[in-house]
Amino acid sequence: MKLSVAIPESALSDESLKIDKTRKISVLARACAIFKIDTIFVYQEGNNRNDGSLMVMILKYLETPQFLRRRLFPKMNDLKFAGVLQPLKIPSHITPVNSKKIIPGDVREGIVISVKGKRFVDVGINQLIPFFGKTSIGKRVTVQFKEGYPKLSVKEIDKAEIQPYWGYSVKERANLFSILAEWKGNIIITSRKGKTATKEQIAKYVKSDQPTLVVFGSPEKGVHEILGGKMKNVQNAKSLNFFPNQATETVRLEEALLGTLAIINAQSTS
């Protein structure tokens, strides 16, 4: 099952200090990596665009392999507290730097660079590799080795072609309804107004061939309140309460995300 999540930029509204907001985003990113989330949609809700840009920046930063971060993320205020971020430990980050260990079929993340008018890809080893793909200079790219050491030739591939979980993508949207209107698949709306989530209901999503989007509200507003009258226009959506015995107000978003994804994951592995 391909699983994605939608979270509001106002998810950080219950934290006042940037260091605490940074820690919270780190927990959200780690949860998404553990449960193999495909896409994280960050939607505008509330009036604090700064929180939205902070969340998007740190989510992207954490998903980027460490050796690429210095090239792709210059020094900026949003990353002031990057030292408190926890590593995701996903396969795309755990790669040997010894080129002699590379074999045909290995997949790496890299960045396209130009040297004396020729294009190369830097994949974090001790040499640059000629690059003939479509990705432009300065951009991140996913490559697969056609030949291992010592020739080291690569081809550009799409992340969807990779078998192990390779990481999430991050997309920004102006509002929640725009995400739901364009979504092609199942939608689970997490809400205290929904029916209690049962194993049988969750199993239906797990067994479905369609991708599933799990939608979360903010600390102040639930999804139904955020959508308002547009709720009736949402297709293929089911409102479920994953915490029927606990007041919604006492569940922080990071706890709700972890708990909800854990419940869904338990059904997918049972």
mmCIF file of C-alpha atoms in Angstrom:
data_model
loop_
_atom_site.group_PDB
_atom_site.id
_atom_site.type_symbol
_atom_site.label_atom_id
_atom_site.label_comp_id
_atom_site.label_asym_id
_atom_site.label_seq_id
_atom_site.Cartn_x
_atom_site.Cartn_y
_atom_site.Cartn_z
ATOM 1 C CA MET A 1 0.000 0.000 0.000
ATOM 2 C CA LYS A 2 1.328 3.423 -0.983
ATOM 3 C CA LEU A 3 0.643 5.798 1.905
ATOM 4 C CA SER A 4 0.817 9.608 1.981
ATOM 5 C CA VAL A 5 -0.087 12.191 4.630
ATOM 6 C CA ALA A 6 -1.430 15.737 4.664
ATOM 7 C CA ILE A 7 -0.526 17.984 7.603
ATOM 8 C CA PRO A 8 -1.218 21.699 8.147
ATOM 9 C CA GLU A 9 1.483 24.313 8.573
ATOM 10 C CA SER A 10 -0.387 25.309 11.762
ATOM 11 C CA ALA A 11 0.740 21.983 13.249
ATOM 12 C CA LEU A 12 3.558 23.993 14.817
ATOM 13 C CA SER A 13 1.269 26.563 16.426
ATOM 14 C CA ASP A 14 1.463 24.902 19.847
ATOM 15 C CA GLU A 15 5.213 25.559 19.999
ATOM 16 C CA SER A 16 6.575 29.067 20.569
ATOM 17 C CA LEU A 17 10.340 28.571 20.200
ATOM 18 C CA LYS A 18 12.009 27.733 16.886
ATOM 19 C CA ILE A 19 14.136 25.043 18.502
ATOM 20 C CA ASP A 20 10.970 23.288 19.715
ATOM 21 C CA LYS A 21 9.326 23.658 16.318
ATOM 22 C CA THR A 22 12.458 22.131 14.781
ATOM 23 C CA ARG A 23 12.335 19.180 17.177
ATOM 24 C CA LYS A 24 8.660 18.621 16.389
ATOM 25 C CA ILE A 25 9.297 18.564 12.640
ATOM 26 C CA SER A 26 12.088 16.075 13.246
ATOM 27 C CA VAL A 27 9.675 13.733 15.040
ATOM 28 C CA LEU A 28 7.151 14.059 12.192
ATOM 29 C CA ALA A 29 9.831 13.315 9.595
ATOM 30 C CA ARG A 30 11.118 10.326 11.526
ATOM 31 C CA ALA A 31 7.599 8.893 11.855
ATOM 32 C CA CYS A 32 7.003 9.305 8.117
ATOM 33 C CA ALA A 33 10.288 7.564 7.341
ATOM 34 C CA ILE A 34 9.610 4.673 9.735
ATOM 35 C CA PHE A 35 6.211 4.014 8.178
ATOM 36 C CA LYS A 36 7.439 4.510 4.605
ATOM 37 C CA ILE A 37 5.336 7.543 3.684
ATOM 38 C CA ASP A 38 5.450 8.324 -0.039
ATOM 39 C CA THR A 39 4.482 12.025 -0.015
ATOM 40 C CA ILE A 40 4.072 14.597 2.760
ATOM 41 C CA PHE A 41 1.645 17.341 1.764
ATOM 42 C CA VAL A 42 1.997 20.534 3.808
ATOM 43 C CA TYR A 43 -1.089 22.684 3.405
ATOM 44 C CA GLN A 44 -1.729 26.288 4.417
ATOM 45 C CA GLU A 45 -4.014 26.726 7.400
ATOM 46 C CA GLY A 46 -3.903 29.716 9.685
ATOM 47 C CA ASN A 47 -1.884 32.876 9.169
ATOM 48 C CA ASN A 48 1.692 31.837 9.906
ATOM 49 C CA ARG A 49 3.436 31.267 6.584
ATOM 50 C CA ASN A 50 6.775 31.232 8.403
ATOM 51 C CA ASP A 51 5.863 27.962 10.112
ATOM 52 C CA GLY A 52 4.919 26.470 6.764
ATOM 53 C CA SER A 53 8.219 27.400 5.137
ATOM 54 C CA LEU A 54 10.118 26.135 8.188
ATOM 55 C CA MET A 55 8.333 22.789 8.060
ATOM 56 C CA VAL A 56 8.873 22.310 4.333
ATOM 57 C CA MET A 57 12.540 23.302 4.551
ATOM 58 C CA ILE A 58 13.385 20.962 7.431
ATOM 59 C CA LEU A 59 11.384 18.035 6.015
ATOM 60 C CA LYS A 60 13.306 18.353 2.740
ATOM 61 C CA TYR A 61 16.600 18.825 4.562
ATOM 62 C CA LEU A 62 16.127 15.676 6.636
ATOM 63 C CA GLU A 63 15.198 13.575 3.597
ATOM 64 C CA THR A 64 18.351 14.706 1.755
ATOM 65 C CA PRO A 65 21.423 12.465 2.208
ATOM 66 C CA GLN A 66 23.954 14.094 4.514
ATOM 67 C CA PHE A 67 26.727 14.469 1.919
ATOM 68 C CA LEU A 68 24.421 16.507 -0.350
ATOM 69 C CA ARG A 69 23.107 18.922 2.260
ATOM 70 C CA ARG A 70 25.980 21.394 2.180
ATOM 71 C CA ARG A 71 25.604 21.822 -1.586
ATOM 72 C CA LEU A 72 21.791 22.016 -1.641
ATOM 73 C CA PHE A 73 21.109 23.953 1.575
ATOM 74 C CA PRO A 74 23.159 27.100 2.166
ATOM 75 C CA LYS A 75 23.331 28.595 5.655
ATOM 76 C CA MET A 76 19.918 29.976 6.576
ATOM 77 C CA ASN A 77 17.951 30.907 9.669
ATOM 78 C CA ASP A 78 15.428 28.062 9.209
ATOM 79 C CA LEU A 79 18.268 25.587 9.780
ATOM 80 C CA LYS A 80 19.669 27.390 12.813
ATOM 81 C CA PHE A 81 18.877 24.424 15.070
ATOM 82 C CA ALA A 82 19.708 21.648 12.631
ATOM 83 C CA GLY A 83 21.913 20.126 15.305
ATOM 84 C CA VAL A 84 18.873 18.822 17.204
ATOM 85 C CA LEU A 85 17.500 16.926 14.189
ATOM 86 C CA GLN A 86 17.472 13.138 14.359
ATOM 87 C CA PRO A 87 18.733 11.189 11.302
ATOM 88 C CA LEU A 88 16.140 9.250 9.290
ATOM 89 C CA LYS A 89 18.441 6.253 8.685
ATOM 90 C CA ILE A 90 16.752 5.352 5.395
ATOM 91 C CA PRO A 91 18.576 3.339 2.679
ATOM 92 C CA SER A 92 19.324 6.405 0.545
ATOM 93 C CA HIS A 93 21.356 7.815 3.457
ATOM 94 C CA ILE A 94 23.265 4.659 4.351
ATOM 95 C CA THR A 95 25.736 4.372 1.485
ATOM 96 C CA PRO A 96 29.449 3.409 1.518
ATOM 97 C CA VAL A 97 31.977 6.053 0.454
ATOM 98 C CA ASN A 98 34.456 3.470 -0.844
ATOM 99 C CA SER A 99 34.026 3.290 -4.628
ATOM 100 C CA LYS A 100 35.515 -0.234 -4.673
ATOM 101 C CA LYS A 101 32.393 -1.529 -2.912
ATOM 102 C CA ILE A 102 30.002 -0.322 -5.629
ATOM 103 C CA ILE A 103 28.475 -3.017 -7.824
ATOM 104 C CA PRO A 104 26.113 -2.913 -10.849
ATOM 105 C CA GLY A 105 22.551 -2.189 -9.751
ATOM 106 C CA ASP A 106 23.482 -0.039 -6.742
ATOM 107 C CA VAL A 107 21.332 3.090 -6.417
ATOM 108 C CA ARG A 108 22.578 6.447 -5.166
ATOM 109 C CA GLU A 109 21.418 10.008 -4.726
ATOM 110 C CA GLY A 110 23.713 12.616 -6.205
ATOM 111 C CA ILE A 111 23.999 16.149 -7.464
ATOM 112 C CA VAL A 112 24.795 17.143 -11.046
ATOM 113 C CA ILE A 113 27.840 19.399 -11.408
ATOM 114 C CA SER A 114 29.837 20.877 -14.275
ATOM 115 C CA VAL A 115 33.604 20.564 -14.652
ATOM 116 C CA LYS A 116 35.306 22.194 -17.651
ATOM 117 C CA GLY A 117 32.057 22.175 -19.619
ATOM 118 C CA LYS A 118 31.274 18.507 -18.977
ATOM 119 C CA ARG A 119 28.585 17.177 -16.681
ATOM 120 C CA PHE A 120 29.285 14.814 -13.816
ATOM 121 C CA VAL A 121 27.344 13.459 -10.852
ATOM 122 C CA ASP A 122 28.717 13.557 -7.321
ATOM 123 C CA VAL A 123 27.336 10.579 -5.360
ATOM 124 C CA GLY A 124 29.465 10.986 -2.259
ATOM 125 C CA ILE A 125 32.459 8.825 -3.218
ATOM 126 C CA ASN A 126 36.048 9.840 -3.953
ATOM 127 C CA GLN A 127 35.489 10.476 -7.662
ATOM 128 C CA LEU A 128 33.037 12.147 -10.026
ATOM 129 C CA ILE A 129 31.082 10.073 -12.556
ATOM 130 C CA PRO A 130 30.202 11.213 -16.114
ATOM 131 C CA PHE A 131 26.506 12.068 -16.335
ATOM 132 C CA PHE A 132 24.350 11.990 -19.467
ATOM 133 C CA GLY A 133 20.866 12.300 -17.961
ATOM 134 C CA LYS A 134 18.261 15.058 -18.238
ATOM 135 C CA THR A 135 18.631 16.619 -14.783
ATOM 136 C CA SER A 136 20.175 20.093 -14.903
ATOM 137 C CA ILE A 137 23.350 21.272 -13.165
ATOM 138 C CA GLY A 138 22.991 21.916 -9.435
ATOM 139 C CA LYS A 139 19.977 19.637 -9.064
ATOM 140 C CA ARG A 140 19.609 16.425 -7.092
ATOM 141 C CA VAL A 141 19.269 13.209 -9.080
ATOM 142 C CA THR A 142 18.730 9.488 -8.465
ATOM 143 C CA VAL A 143 21.101 7.233 -10.388
ATOM 144 C CA GLN A 144 21.713 3.511 -10.751
ATOM 145 C CA PHE A 145 25.109 2.038 -11.520
ATOM 146 C CA LYS A 146 25.295 0.224 -14.843
ATOM 147 C CA GLU A 147 28.871 -0.790 -14.110
ATOM 148 C CA GLY A 148 30.636 -1.114 -10.783
ATOM 149 C CA TYR A 149 34.224 -0.422 -9.850
ATOM 150 C CA PRO A 150 36.453 0.570 -11.594
ATOM 151 C CA LYS A 151 34.440 1.845 -14.603
ATOM 152 C CA LEU A 152 31.551 3.329 -12.593
ATOM 153 C CA SER A 153 28.958 4.318 -15.188
ATOM 154 C CA VAL A 154 25.429 5.373 -14.188
ATOM 155 C CA LYS A 155 21.975 6.015 -15.601
ATOM 156 C CA GLU A 156 19.301 8.358 -14.288
ATOM 157 C CA ILE A 157 16.237 6.608 -12.846
ATOM 158 C CA ASP A 158 12.946 7.561 -11.248
ATOM 159 C CA LYS A 159 12.579 7.026 -7.501
ATOM 160 C CA ALA A 160 9.460 4.948 -8.195
ATOM 161 C CA GLU A 161 11.682 2.296 -9.817
ATOM 162 C CA ILE A 162 13.532 1.609 -6.556
ATOM 163 C CA GLN A 163 12.440 -1.460 -4.606
ATOM 164 C CA PRO A 164 13.394 -0.557 -0.997
ATOM 165 C CA TYR A 165 11.880 2.521 0.645
ATOM 166 C CA TRP A 166 13.982 5.431 -0.573
ATOM 167 C CA GLY A 167 12.384 8.384 1.206
ATOM 168 C CA TYR A 168 9.428 10.744 1.024
ATOM 169 C CA SER A 169 8.774 13.755 -1.188
ATOM 170 C CA VAL A 170 7.417 17.050 0.145
ATOM 171 C CA LYS A 171 4.736 19.089 -1.610
ATOM 172 C CA GLU A 172 3.173 22.407 -0.628
ATOM 173 C CA ARG A 173 -0.456 23.276 -1.250
ATOM 174 C CA ALA A 174 -2.467 26.470 -0.757
ATOM 175 C CA ASN A 175 -5.238 24.661 1.113
ATOM 176 C CA LEU A 176 -6.429 21.220 2.119
ATOM 177 C CA PHE A 177 -9.287 21.029 -0.372
ATOM 178 C CA SER A 178 -6.903 21.422 -3.314
ATOM 179 C CA ILE A 179 -5.051 18.295 -2.147
ATOM 180 C CA LEU A 180 -8.236 16.271 -1.745
ATOM 181 C CA ALA A 181 -9.679 17.439 -5.072
ATOM 182 C CA GLU A 182 -6.636 16.242 -7.033
ATOM 183 C CA TRP A 183 -6.018 13.055 -5.048
ATOM 184 C CA LYS A 184 -6.565 9.839 -6.997
ATOM 185 C CA GLY A 185 -7.184 7.154 -4.424
ATOM 186 C CA ASN A 186 -8.532 6.530 -0.930
ATOM 187 C CA ILE A 187 -8.720 9.239 1.724
ATOM 188 C CA ILE A 188 -8.742 8.698 5.490
ATOM 189 C CA ILE A 189 -9.718 11.786 7.474
ATOM 190 C CA THR A 190 -8.572 11.539 11.080
ATOM 191 C CA SER A 191 -11.281 13.089 13.229
ATOM 192 C CA ARG A 192 -12.929 12.734 16.636
ATOM 193 C CA LYS A 193 -16.196 13.104 14.688
ATOM 194 C CA GLY A 194 -15.460 9.976 12.676
ATOM 195 C CA LYS A 195 -16.435 6.420 13.382
ATOM 196 C CA THR A 196 -14.098 4.409 15.557
ATOM 197 C CA ALA A 197 -11.388 2.888 13.381
ATOM 198 C CA THR A 198 -11.689 -0.905 13.335
ATOM 199 C CA LYS A 199 -9.289 -3.563 12.115
ATOM 200 C CA GLU A 200 -11.759 -4.493 9.398
ATOM 201 C CA GLN A 201 -12.000 -0.922 8.080
ATOM 202 C CA ILE A 202 -8.254 -0.406 8.052
ATOM 203 C CA ALA A 203 -7.705 -3.778 6.384
ATOM 204 C CA LYS A 204 -9.796 -2.610 3.416
ATOM 205 C CA TYR A 205 -7.369 0.252 2.804
ATOM 206 C CA VAL A 206 -4.341 -1.941 3.326
ATOM 207 C CA LYS A 207 -5.567 -4.451 0.748
ATOM 208 C CA SER A 208 -6.573 -1.784 -1.779
ATOM 209 C CA ASP A 209 -4.504 -1.255 -4.927
ATOM 210 C CA GLN A 210 -5.244 2.473 -4.703
ATOM 211 C CA PRO A 211 -2.886 4.848 -2.842
ATOM 212 C CA THR A 212 -4.189 6.125 0.488
ATOM 213 C CA LEU A 213 -3.936 9.656 1.866
ATOM 214 C CA VAL A 214 -4.201 10.156 5.651
ATOM 215 C CA VAL A 215 -5.312 13.695 6.555
ATOM 216 C CA PHE A 216 -4.546 15.448 9.842
ATOM 217 C CA GLY A 217 -5.935 18.672 11.295
ATOM 218 C CA SER A 218 -4.250 21.302 13.435
ATOM 219 C CA PRO A 219 -4.035 21.700 17.236
ATOM 220 C CA GLU A 220 -6.881 24.234 17.075
ATOM 221 C CA LYS A 221 -9.039 22.937 14.219
ATOM 222 C CA GLY A 222 -10.128 19.488 13.118
ATOM 223 C CA VAL A 223 -10.284 18.526 9.449
ATOM 224 C CA HIS A 224 -14.077 18.985 9.287
ATOM 225 C CA GLU A 225 -13.738 22.513 10.650
ATOM 226 C CA ILE A 226 -10.915 23.342 8.246
ATOM 227 C CA LEU A 227 -12.890 22.144 5.218
ATOM 228 C CA GLY A 228 -16.217 23.622 6.317
ATOM 229 C CA GLY A 229 -18.906 23.374 3.633
ATOM 230 C CA LYS A 230 -16.440 21.869 1.148
ATOM 231 C CA MET A 231 -16.426 18.642 3.128
ATOM 232 C CA LYS A 232 -19.471 17.363 1.211
ATOM 233 C CA ASN A 233 -17.545 17.691 -2.062
ATOM 234 C CA VAL A 234 -14.707 15.401 -1.009
ATOM 235 C CA GLN A 235 -14.805 12.061 -2.816
ATOM 236 C CA ASN A 236 -13.656 8.613 -1.605
ATOM 237 C CA ALA A 237 -13.139 9.879 1.949
ATOM 238 C CA LYS A 238 -13.841 8.179 5.269
ATOM 239 C CA SER A 239 -13.672 9.915 8.656
ATOM 240 C CA LEU A 240 -12.126 7.656 11.288
ATOM 241 C CA ASN A 241 -11.360 8.190 14.957
ATOM 242 C CA PHE A 242 -8.149 6.373 15.841
ATOM 243 C CA PHE A 243 -8.249 7.504 19.486
ATOM 244 C CA PRO A 244 -11.876 7.065 20.639
ATOM 245 C CA ASN A 245 -10.928 6.812 24.307
ATOM 246 C CA GLN A 246 -8.834 9.945 24.386
ATOM 247 C CA ALA A 247 -9.939 13.547 23.997
ATOM 248 C CA THR A 248 -8.635 14.978 20.726
ATOM 249 C CA GLU A 249 -7.399 18.108 22.483
ATOM 250 C CA THR A 250 -4.887 16.069 24.475
ATOM 251 C CA VAL A 251 -3.354 14.377 21.416
ATOM 252 C CA ARG A 252 -0.466 16.317 19.918
ATOM 253 C CA LEU A 253 -0.027 16.029 16.160
ATOM 254 C CA GLU A 254 3.241 14.127 16.408
ATOM 255 C CA GLU A 255 1.563 11.628 18.759
ATOM 256 C CA ALA A 256 -1.492 11.367 16.500
ATOM 257 C CA LEU A 257 0.689 10.809 13.429
ATOM 258 C CA LEU A 258 2.810 8.145 15.106
ATOM 259 C CA GLY A 259 -0.193 6.403 16.641
ATOM 260 C CA THR A 260 -2.322 6.455 13.490
ATOM 261 C CA LEU A 261 0.441 5.217 11.204
ATOM 262 C CA ALA A 262 1.365 2.518 13.698
ATOM 263 C CA ILE A 263 -2.224 1.244 13.736
ATOM 264 C CA ILE A 264 -2.366 1.184 9.931
ATOM 265 C CA ASN A 265 1.045 -0.466 9.713
ATOM 266 C CA ALA A 266 0.007 -3.155 12.193
ATOM 267 C CA GLN A 267 -2.774 -4.197 9.838
ATOM 268 C CA SER A 268 -0.478 -4.217 6.803
ATOM 269 C CA THR A 269 1.956 -6.583 8.524
ATOM 270 C CA SER A 270 -0.626 -8.862 10.163
#
